[in-house]
Amino acid sequence: MQLPHGSTKDIAMSNTDEIYGIHAVRAALQNPKRRCQKLFVTKQSLGDIEKALLTNSNHPKPIVVSRHDIDEKLPEHSVHQGVLGYFTPLQTEKFKSWITSIIEEQRPERCSVVLLDQVTDPHNVGAILRSCSAFSVNALIMHERHSCPISPTLTKIAVGAVEHVPIFYVRNISETLDLLQSLSFMRLGLDENGQDINTFKAQNYDYKAIVMGAEGKGLREKTMKYCDQLLSLPTEGPIQSLNVSVAAGVTLYALLKEPSSA
């Protein structure tokens, strides 16, 4: 395949998502809900995404550039791995209509969602989203004001999970928890004063809404009132607090892993 050579200079892509990093770009290329507008790669990284390009004939041919060209387009110290793409944004509907359709029409055996109560760091949100994908969480929900947008940094940290886990922004976390209760979700908040997560019988509940608070502050008191059960992660050692993204991964494993058949 004869590839064009060029530069990223003076490229202005409005109304697009800027995605960089091999895993994130490869996942976006394989997502049928996306269309790539421009794709820049270094010669060394081309082989890492060639297979993904074959999934859609409408994708443009990648433009081979130098690593320095991509460096100039992104914030300093961005770990782009020699790949930068501009994609059409993902379109999502309102969470209420989406989740109601899922539960009332599809009637799945199991469904889980994660709500973030004022978690604003894109590195934490990206890592949480990656864990959501790993444990088949159906959606990630954040407050539309006290959160972080789907940024290039978040997308890179999530290593492709943005393409697999729907993200919804809602006006009111409490109202959303009320909605989930009406759809038979067990609302589980993580708090240091909650019940030991190891003693909680998670398998008794098919629909779970897992609520995580901001690092340091934790869940707001108002949010706690809308949880059916508060759970804690028992820790040992001189440092007993966990980063919120690490805590989310441990929590999802504890609550969503399939029970052993032994």
mmCIF file of C-alpha atoms in Angstrom, residues 122-233:
data_model
loop_
_atom_site.group_PDB
_atom_site.id
_atom_site.type_symbol
_atom_site.label_atom_id
_atom_site.label_comp_id
_atom_site.label_asym_id
_atom_site.label_seq_id
_atom_site.Cartn_x
_atom_site.Cartn_y
_atom_site.Cartn_z
ATOM 1 C CA PRO A 122 -8.982 12.080 33.774
ATOM 2 C CA HIS A 123 -6.254 9.617 34.733
ATOM 3 C CA ASN A 124 -8.483 8.112 37.429
ATOM 4 C CA VAL A 125 -11.574 8.105 35.231
ATOM 5 C CA GLY A 126 -9.663 6.527 32.360
ATOM 6 C CA ALA A 127 -8.338 3.775 34.623
ATOM 7 C CA ILE A 128 -11.816 3.188 36.087
ATOM 8 C CA LEU A 129 -13.247 2.947 32.582
ATOM 9 C CA ARG A 130 -10.631 0.330 31.727
ATOM 10 C CA SER A 131 -11.717 -1.716 34.750
ATOM 11 C CA CYS A 132 -15.357 -1.287 33.715
ATOM 12 C CA SER A 133 -14.537 -2.822 30.360
ATOM 13 C CA ALA A 134 -12.581 -5.662 31.956
ATOM 14 C CA PHE A 135 -15.540 -6.625 34.170
ATOM 15 C CA SER A 136 -18.282 -6.077 31.542
ATOM 16 C CA VAL A 137 -19.883 -3.052 33.205
ATOM 17 C CA ASN A 138 -22.748 -1.785 31.043
ATOM 18 C CA ALA A 139 -22.222 1.961 31.527
ATOM 19 C CA LEU A 140 -20.223 4.626 33.345
ATOM 20 C CA ILE A 141 -22.182 7.607 34.689
ATOM 21 C CA MET A 142 -20.808 10.975 35.762
ATOM 22 C CA HIS A 143 -22.195 14.350 36.796
ATOM 23 C CA GLU A 144 -22.288 16.728 33.834
ATOM 24 C CA ARG A 145 -20.571 19.519 35.797
ATOM 25 C CA HIS A 146 -18.484 17.893 38.540
ATOM 26 C CA SER A 147 -16.583 15.428 36.366
ATOM 27 C CA CYS A 148 -14.156 15.390 33.453
ATOM 28 C CA PRO A 149 -14.888 15.339 29.717
ATOM 29 C CA ILE A 150 -13.949 12.527 27.363
ATOM 30 C CA SER A 151 -10.533 14.008 26.650
ATOM 31 C CA PRO A 152 -7.522 12.677 24.736
ATOM 32 C CA THR A 153 -5.821 11.962 28.080
ATOM 33 C CA LEU A 154 -8.792 9.980 29.413
ATOM 34 C CA THR A 155 -9.062 8.061 26.140
ATOM 35 C CA LYS A 156 -5.363 7.181 26.169
ATOM 36 C CA ILE A 157 -5.434 5.972 29.786
ATOM 37 C CA ALA A 158 -8.544 3.881 29.067
ATOM 38 C CA VAL A 159 -6.627 2.029 26.274
ATOM 39 C CA GLY A 160 -9.701 1.584 24.079
ATOM 40 C CA ALA A 161 -12.375 1.148 26.760
ATOM 41 C CA VAL A 162 -14.083 4.369 25.590
ATOM 42 C CA GLU A 163 -15.183 2.389 22.537
ATOM 43 C CA HIS A 164 -16.761 -0.403 24.606
ATOM 44 C CA VAL A 165 -18.352 1.175 27.699
ATOM 45 C CA PRO A 166 -21.005 3.865 27.116
ATOM 46 C CA ILE A 167 -20.375 7.054 29.108
ATOM 47 C CA PHE A 168 -23.317 9.183 30.255
ATOM 48 C CA TYR A 169 -23.376 12.613 31.882
ATOM 49 C CA VAL A 170 -26.381 13.339 34.099
ATOM 50 C CA ARG A 171 -27.618 16.477 35.809
ATOM 51 C CA ASN A 172 -28.336 14.880 39.162
ATOM 52 C CA ILE A 173 -26.685 11.792 40.670
ATOM 53 C CA SER A 174 -29.415 11.396 43.311
ATOM 54 C CA GLU A 175 -32.203 11.393 40.733
ATOM 55 C CA THR A 176 -30.259 8.878 38.680
ATOM 56 C CA LEU A 177 -29.949 6.602 41.720
ATOM 57 C CA ASP A 178 -33.704 6.949 42.240
ATOM 58 C CA LEU A 179 -34.259 5.883 38.644
ATOM 59 C CA LEU A 180 -32.005 2.877 39.101
ATOM 60 C CA GLN A 181 -33.882 1.851 42.236
ATOM 61 C CA SER A 182 -37.139 1.904 40.265
ATOM 62 C CA LEU A 183 -35.523 -0.511 37.805
ATOM 63 C CA SER A 184 -34.590 -2.932 40.614
ATOM 64 C CA PHE A 185 -30.912 -2.007 40.904
ATOM 65 C CA MET A 186 -29.140 -2.611 44.203
ATOM 66 C CA ARG A 187 -27.285 0.655 44.871
ATOM 67 C CA LEU A 188 -23.884 -0.015 46.440
ATOM 68 C CA GLY A 189 -21.702 2.842 47.661
ATOM 69 C CA LEU A 190 -18.049 2.513 48.593
ATOM 70 C CA ASP A 191 -17.236 4.067 51.989
ATOM 71 C CA GLU A 192 -14.615 3.313 54.627
ATOM 72 C CA ASN A 193 -17.340 2.897 57.270
ATOM 73 C CA GLY A 194 -19.372 0.429 55.227
ATOM 74 C CA GLN A 195 -19.776 -3.323 55.538
ATOM 75 C CA ASP A 196 -16.728 -5.427 54.670
ATOM 76 C CA ILE A 197 -17.127 -6.176 50.968
ATOM 77 C CA ASN A 198 -15.956 -9.745 51.579
ATOM 78 C CA THR A 199 -19.050 -10.500 53.652
ATOM 79 C CA PHE A 200 -21.522 -8.996 51.207
ATOM 80 C CA LYS A 201 -23.494 -11.520 49.140
ATOM 81 C CA ALA A 202 -23.162 -9.822 45.764
ATOM 82 C CA GLN A 203 -24.503 -12.840 43.872
ATOM 83 C CA ASN A 204 -27.935 -12.228 45.405
ATOM 84 C CA TYR A 205 -28.423 -9.190 43.163
ATOM 85 C CA ASP A 206 -28.577 -9.331 39.370
ATOM 86 C CA TYR A 207 -28.690 -5.555 38.836
ATOM 87 C CA LYS A 208 -26.008 -3.509 40.586
ATOM 88 C CA ALA A 209 -25.232 0.219 40.640
ATOM 89 C CA ILE A 210 -21.770 0.803 42.120
ATOM 90 C CA VAL A 211 -21.125 4.323 43.396
ATOM 91 C CA MET A 212 -17.592 5.697 43.894
ATOM 92 C CA GLY A 213 -16.716 9.035 45.489
ATOM 93 C CA ALA A 214 -13.878 11.437 44.796
ATOM 94 C CA GLU A 215 -10.457 10.588 46.146
ATOM 95 C CA GLY A 216 -9.975 12.170 49.563
ATOM 96 C CA LYS A 217 -13.558 13.365 50.034
ATOM 97 C CA GLY A 218 -15.225 10.068 49.236
ATOM 98 C CA LEU A 219 -18.964 9.858 48.717
ATOM 99 C CA ARG A 220 -20.952 12.932 49.606
ATOM 100 C CA GLU A 221 -23.371 12.475 52.492
ATOM 101 C CA LYS A 222 -26.306 13.258 50.205
ATOM 102 C CA THR A 223 -25.237 10.542 47.797
ATOM 103 C CA MET A 224 -24.863 8.010 50.613
ATOM 104 C CA LYS A 225 -28.537 8.468 51.486
ATOM 105 C CA TYR A 226 -29.476 7.131 48.059
ATOM 106 C CA CYS A 227 -27.389 3.977 48.451
ATOM 107 C CA ASP A 228 -29.019 0.780 49.698
ATOM 108 C CA GLN A 229 -25.764 -0.510 51.140
ATOM 109 C CA LEU A 230 -22.350 0.960 51.923
ATOM 110 C CA LEU A 231 -19.338 -1.297 51.461
ATOM 111 C CA SER A 232 -15.698 -0.981 52.486
ATOM 112 C CA LEU A 233 -12.442 -2.506 51.304
#
